[in-house]
Amino acid sequence: STQSVTLFPYTTLFRSALLRGINISGKNKIPMAELKAGFTELGFAEAATYLNSGNVIFSSAIDDIDTLSNKIKLLIKDRFGLDIPVFVLSQELLEDIVNHAPYWWGDDSKEIYDNLIFIMPPLSYEKFYEEIGNPNEEYEKSYHYKNAVFWSFCRKDYRKTNWWAKTANSNISGDITIRTANTVRKIVGM
């Protein structure tokens, strides 16, 4: 009889860590090379960053999202002296979200600005919507799926949208993080 030997006792899961509000207009500066090194020091494998806005893909045997988020928050606090909201999700969930995009989101039009708003727990979509209100249907479109909201508007009319200022300046702005369609698709493909 033969016996199976497990070389790796834990399943390694690929994750995306989305950091909110870093490297914007010279504020909350975090060099991506140092961030990547920090992820490696935490024991996360295959860490890769995309753009300068805090998108990190990594693998980890840790399954608990809260544990991962807390480890990353502590890393950023200890290494960079910043208290940054961190949203961690599996690559499978991110791919599922992108696969459920509405037909109008994420085409190649340079005139339309397509975003994906990630709602960080414990914030719910209902609380998000209660705080932000209705989109201005004349200028913006939205569609909710799981913990994300697809949001699009014409670049030239962004000041006429209802959500533009509110996503940055509301009571819940620290509980959401926004990425463009191109950024999200790149992260899914990493």
Coordinates of C-alpha atoms in Angstrom, one line a residue:
S1 CA 0.0 0.0 0.0
T2 CA 1.2 3.5 -0.8
Q3 CA 0.8 6.4 1.5
S4 CA 0.2 10.0 0.3
V5 CA 2.6 12.6 1.7
T6 CA 1.5 16.2 1.9
L7 CA 4.5 18.5 1.2
F8 CA 2.5 21.7 1.8
P9 CA 0.0 21.2 4.7
Y10 CA -1.7 24.5 4.0
T11 CA -3.4 25.7 1.0
T12 CA -1.8 28.9 -0.3
L13 CA -4.4 31.5 -1.4
F14 CA -3.8 34.5 -3.6
R15 CA -5.1 37.7 -2.2
S16 CA -5.3 41.4 -3.2
A17 CA -4.6 44.0 -0.6
L18 CA -6.0 47.4 -1.5
L19 CA -4.6 50.3 0.6
R20 CA -6.7 53.4 0.9
G21 CA -5.4 56.9 0.4
I22 CA -1.7 56.4 -0.1
N23 CA 0.7 58.4 -2.4
I24 CA -2.0 60.9 -3.3
S25 CA -0.8 64.5 -3.8
G26 CA 2.3 63.9 -1.8
K27 CA 0.4 62.6 1.2
N28 CA 0.8 59.2 3.0
K29 CA 3.9 58.3 1.0
I30 CA 4.8 54.6 0.8
P31 CA 7.4 53.4 -1.6
M32 CA 6.1 50.3 -3.4
A33 CA 9.5 48.5 -3.2
E34 CA 9.5 48.9 0.6
L35 CA 5.8 47.9 0.9
K36 CA 6.6 44.7 -1.2
A37 CA 9.6 44.0 1.1
G38 CA 7.4 44.4 4.2
F39 CA 4.9 41.8 2.8
T40 CA 7.8 39.4 2.2
E41 CA 9.0 39.9 5.8
L42 CA 5.5 39.1 7.0
G43 CA 5.9 35.7 5.3
F44 CA 3.6 36.4 2.4
A45 CA 4.9 34.9 -0.8
E46 CA 4.9 36.1 -4.4
A47 CA 4.2 39.7 -3.3
A48 CA 3.8 42.1 -6.3
T49 CA 2.6 45.7 -6.4
Y50 CA 0.8 47.5 -9.2
L51 CA 0.9 51.3 -9.6
N52 CA 1.8 53.6 -6.8
S53 CA -1.6 53.6 -5.3
G54 CA -1.4 50.6 -2.9
N55 CA -2.4 47.5 -4.8
V56 CA -0.6 44.4 -3.6
I57 CA -1.1 40.9 -4.8
F58 CA 0.3 38.2 -2.5
S59 CA -0.2 34.6 -1.5
S60 CA -0.6 33.4 2.1
A61 CA -1.6 30.2 3.9
I62 CA -3.6 32.4 6.3
D63 CA -7.3 32.1 5.4
D64 CA -8.8 34.7 7.8
I65 CA -9.2 38.1 6.1
D66 CA -9.3 40.0 9.4
T67 CA -6.0 38.5 10.5
L68 CA -4.4 39.4 7.1
S69 CA -5.8 42.9 7.2
N70 CA -4.6 43.4 10.8
K71 CA -1.1 42.1 10.0
I72 CA -0.8 44.5 7.0
K73 CA -2.2 47.5 9.0
L74 CA 0.5 46.8 11.7
L75 CA 3.2 46.5 9.1
I76 CA 2.2 49.9 7.6
K77 CA 2.0 51.5 11.1
D78 CA 5.3 50.1 12.2
R79 CA 7.2 50.6 9.0
F80 CA 5.7 53.9 7.6
G81 CA 4.0 55.4 10.7
L82 CA 0.7 55.5 8.9
D83 CA -2.8 54.4 10.0
I84 CA -4.1 53.3 6.6
P85 CA -7.4 51.4 5.9
V86 CA -6.6 48.1 4.2
F87 CA -9.1 46.0 2.3
V88 CA -8.1 42.4 1.6
L89 CA -10.0 40.0 -0.7
S90 CA -9.3 36.8 -2.5
Q91 CA -8.3 36.9 -6.1
E92 CA -11.3 34.6 -6.7
L93 CA -13.7 37.1 -5.2
L94 CA -12.2 39.9 -7.2
E95 CA -12.5 37.9 -10.4
D96 CA -16.1 37.1 -9.5
I97 CA -16.9 40.8 -9.0
V98 CA -15.3 41.8 -12.3
N99 CA -17.2 39.0 -14.1
H100 CA -20.5 40.5 -12.8
A101 CA -19.8 44.0 -14.1
P102 CA -22.8 45.6 -15.9
Y103 CA -22.5 45.9 -19.7
W104 CA -21.9 49.7 -19.5
W105 CA -18.8 49.5 -17.2
G106 CA -15.2 49.3 -18.3
D107 CA -15.3 49.8 -22.0
D108 CA -12.5 51.6 -23.8
S109 CA -14.1 55.0 -24.0
K110 CA -11.7 57.7 -22.9
E111 CA -14.6 60.0 -22.1
I112 CA -16.1 57.8 -19.4
Y113 CA -14.5 57.2 -16.0
D114 CA -15.2 53.7 -14.8
N115 CA -14.6 52.9 -11.1
L116 CA -15.1 50.1 -8.7
I117 CA -15.9 51.2 -5.2
F118 CA -14.9 48.5 -2.6
I119 CA -17.0 48.6 0.6
M120 CA -14.8 47.5 3.5
P121 CA -16.4 45.5 6.3
P122 CA -18.1 46.2 8.6
L123 CA -19.7 48.8 6.4
S124 CA -22.7 47.5 4.5
Y125 CA -24.0 48.5 1.1
E126 CA -27.1 49.8 2.8
K127 CA -25.1 52.1 5.1
F128 CA -22.9 53.2 2.2
Y129 CA -26.0 54.1 0.1
E130 CA -27.6 55.8 3.1
E131 CA -24.6 58.0 3.5
I132 CA -23.8 58.7 -0.1
G133 CA -27.4 58.9 -1.4
N134 CA -28.6 58.3 -4.9
P135 CA -26.3 58.8 -7.9
N136 CA -27.4 61.7 -10.2
E137 CA -28.9 59.5 -12.9
E138 CA -28.3 62.2 -15.5
Y139 CA -24.6 62.0 -15.0
E140 CA -23.6 58.8 -13.3
K141 CA -24.5 55.1 -13.3
S142 CA -24.1 52.6 -10.5
Y143 CA -24.6 48.9 -9.9
H144 CA -24.0 47.0 -6.7
Y145 CA -22.6 43.5 -6.5
K146 CA -21.5 41.8 -3.2
N147 CA -19.1 44.3 -1.5
A148 CA -18.5 46.4 -4.5
V149 CA -20.2 49.2 -6.5
F150 CA -19.6 49.7 -10.2
W151 CA -19.7 53.5 -10.8
S152 CA -19.3 55.3 -14.1
F153 CA -19.6 58.9 -15.2
C154 CA -18.5 61.2 -18.0
R155 CA -15.1 62.8 -17.2
K156 CA -16.2 66.3 -18.3
D157 CA -19.2 66.2 -16.0
Y158 CA -17.6 64.8 -12.8
R159 CA -18.5 67.9 -10.8
K160 CA -22.1 67.4 -11.6
T161 CA -22.2 63.9 -10.2
N162 CA -23.7 63.3 -6.7
W163 CA -21.0 60.8 -5.6
W164 CA -17.8 62.5 -6.7
A165 CA -17.4 64.7 -3.6
K166 CA -19.2 62.4 -1.2
T167 CA -17.0 59.4 -1.8
A168 CA -14.0 61.5 -0.6
N169 CA -15.6 63.7 2.1
S170 CA -18.4 61.7 3.8
N171 CA -18.4 60.0 7.2
I172 CA -17.7 56.6 5.4
S173 CA -14.9 57.7 3.1
G174 CA -12.4 55.8 5.3
D175 CA -14.5 52.6 4.8
I176 CA -14.3 52.6 1.0
T177 CA -11.5 52.4 -1.5
I178 CA -11.9 53.1 -5.2
R179 CA -10.0 51.7 -8.2
T180 CA -10.4 52.3 -11.9
A181 CA -11.7 49.6 -14.2
N182 CA -8.2 49.3 -15.8
T183 CA -6.5 48.9 -12.4
V184 CA -9.0 46.3 -11.3
R185 CA -8.6 44.3 -14.5
K186 CA -4.8 44.4 -14.2
I187 CA -4.9 43.2 -10.6
V188 CA -7.2 40.3 -11.6
G189 CA -4.7 39.3 -14.3
M190 CA -1.6 39.3 -12.0

